[in-house]
Amino acid sequence: MIKHYATLISFFYLFGLHSQEVQIFTVEDFDLEGKVKSCLVITDYGRELFEFNKNGVLTKTITQYNDSDQDITYYKYKEGELLEKRMESYKKNVLDESTSMANFYTIDTVPNRKVVEKIVSYDKQFLEQQVYLYGEGGKLQKMVSSNIDGVDETTFEYKPFKDEITVSTYTNGILEKSVRTSERKGPKGTQKSVLTKEYIDGEPNRATEEVYNDKGKLVTSEEFIYSVEEKEFISQKKQFYHYKEGVLDRVVTKTLTTESTNNYIFQFDSHTPKNWVKQIVTPNNTYTTRVIKYYPEEGEKTDVNR
């Protein structure tokens, strides 16, 4: 069940000025199944609303911080491509044009795919332009970013080896990140491992490794920091995800000196396929509630009075 479900307070960073690639998000990215029309997430720190079209693609998000402050983002598509994204920031129920922005996308596919993203604020200030250049097979090869501070060039290097592939990211020729994805067969099926290393000025800094089972569920997540003295990555924390009948049951966290367990309790709706509508995590007793609305199934009558 763990799919790194992102709330919008962190979700906006996925759509920030420095995203590595234009992404289109669907219901599956939010741990949802079926013909979901909207999902209202209620937590102890605020509310977040996600709206989807009938194809399951994200079309609108609302983050409600309090009674008078909110962010609203709209997504416009054409023929499966993202054409426009607008993020409107309201403070004391008034639109803040200086922090609201619009992203416009133009797409060219000859000879290879090219996407140009222009970002401007609502008060007509140019913020940034991103040019995404793709190679054969649709892989992102280069990203050129230009703004008031200058131009940065990011390149992506792909190195396959046996049952793994490593994607290295270079900014202005300096290694910034590498992601190695590999598969390994075991007694419980094929597992996928994703090892991400981050660098500062080309020098190793920190790393994370995530392992997924044959059903795509996260089973372990480990964090490392790089030791200059020992010249290797040293484990700092490892989390073990345990499931019961396919549903997350508990997460065990181990550090160098401690061990703790969070237990998860879920309540599901009666829809087919079903989605969870309440999540309780003990022993801290934190909660998340989801109010989910669905598109009617084919042949199902809609109650106009509802």
Coordinates of N, CA and C in Angstrom, one line a residue, residues 11 15 24-27 30 36-38 49-62 72-77 82 84-86 295:
F11 N 3.9 18.1 -2.3 CA 3.6 17.8 -3.7 C 4.0 18.9 -4.6
F15 N 6.4 19.7 -8.7 CA 6.0 20.6 -9.8 C 6.8 21.9 -9.7
I24 N 3.0 13.8 -15.8 CA 1.5 13.9 -15.7 C 1.1 12.8 -14.6
F25 N 0.4 13.3 -13.6 CA 0.0 12.4 -12.5 C -1.4 11.9 -12.6
T26 N -1.6 10.7 -12.2 CA -2.9 10.0 -12.3 C -3.3 9.5 -10.9
V27 N -4.5 8.9 -10.8 CA -5.0 8.4 -9.5 C -4.0 7.5 -8.9
F30 N -1.5 8.6 -6.3 CA -2.1 9.0 -5.0 C -2.7 7.8 -4.2
V36 N -12.0 7.5 -9.9 CA -12.0 8.5 -8.8 C -12.3 9.9 -9.5
K37 N -13.2 10.6 -9.0 CA -13.5 11.9 -9.5 C -12.8 13.0 -8.6
S38 N -12.8 12.8 -7.3 CA -12.1 13.7 -6.4 C -11.7 12.9 -5.1
L49 N -7.3 18.8 -1.6 CA -8.3 18.3 -2.6 C -7.6 18.0 -3.9
F50 N -7.8 16.8 -4.4 CA -7.3 16.3 -5.7 C -8.5 16.0 -6.6
E51 N -8.5 16.6 -7.8 CA -9.6 16.3 -8.8 C -9.0 15.7 -10.0
F52 N -9.7 14.7 -10.6 CA -9.3 13.9 -11.8 C -10.3 13.9 -12.8
N53 N -9.9 13.8 -14.1 CA -10.8 13.6 -15.2 C -11.2 12.2 -15.3
K54 N -12.1 11.8 -16.3 CA -12.6 10.5 -16.4 C -11.5 9.5 -16.8
N55 N -10.4 10.0 -17.3 CA -9.2 9.1 -17.6 C -8.3 8.9 -16.5
G56 N -8.6 9.5 -15.3 CA -7.8 9.3 -14.1 C -6.6 10.3 -14.0
V57 N -6.6 11.3 -14.8 CA -5.5 12.3 -14.8 C -5.8 13.5 -13.9
L58 N -4.8 13.9 -13.2 CA -5.0 15.0 -12.3 C -5.3 16.3 -13.0
T59 N -6.4 17.0 -12.6 CA -6.8 18.2 -13.3 C -6.8 19.5 -12.4
K60 N -6.9 19.2 -11.1 CA -6.9 20.4 -10.1 C -6.5 19.9 -8.7
T61 N -5.8 20.8 -8.0 CA -5.5 20.6 -6.6 C -5.7 21.8 -5.8
I62 N -6.2 21.6 -4.6 CA -6.4 22.7 -3.7 C -5.8 22.4 -2.3
I72 N -4.3 27.0 -5.3 CA -5.1 26.2 -6.2 C -4.3 26.1 -7.5
T73 N -4.2 24.8 -8.0 CA -3.4 24.6 -9.2 C -4.4 23.9 -10.2
Y74 N -4.3 24.4 -11.5 CA -5.1 23.8 -12.6 C -4.2 23.3 -13.6
Y75 N -4.6 22.1 -14.2 CA -3.8 21.5 -15.3 C -4.7 21.3 -16.5
K76 N -4.1 21.7 -17.7 CA -4.8 21.7 -18.9 C -4.0 20.8 -19.9
Y77 N -4.8 19.9 -20.5 CA -4.2 18.9 -21.4 C -4.8 18.9 -22.8
L82 N 0.5 17.6 -21.4 CA 0.3 18.8 -20.5 C 0.6 20.0 -21.3
E84 N -0.7 23.3 -20.1 CA -0.7 24.5 -19.2 C -0.9 24.1 -17.8
K85 N -0.2 24.8 -16.9 CA -0.4 24.6 -15.5 C -0.4 25.9 -14.8
R86 N -1.4 26.2 -14.0 CA -1.5 27.5 -13.3 C -1.6 27.2 -11.8
Y295 N -16.7 8.7 -10.4 CA -17.5 8.8 -11.6 C -18.5 7.7 -11.6

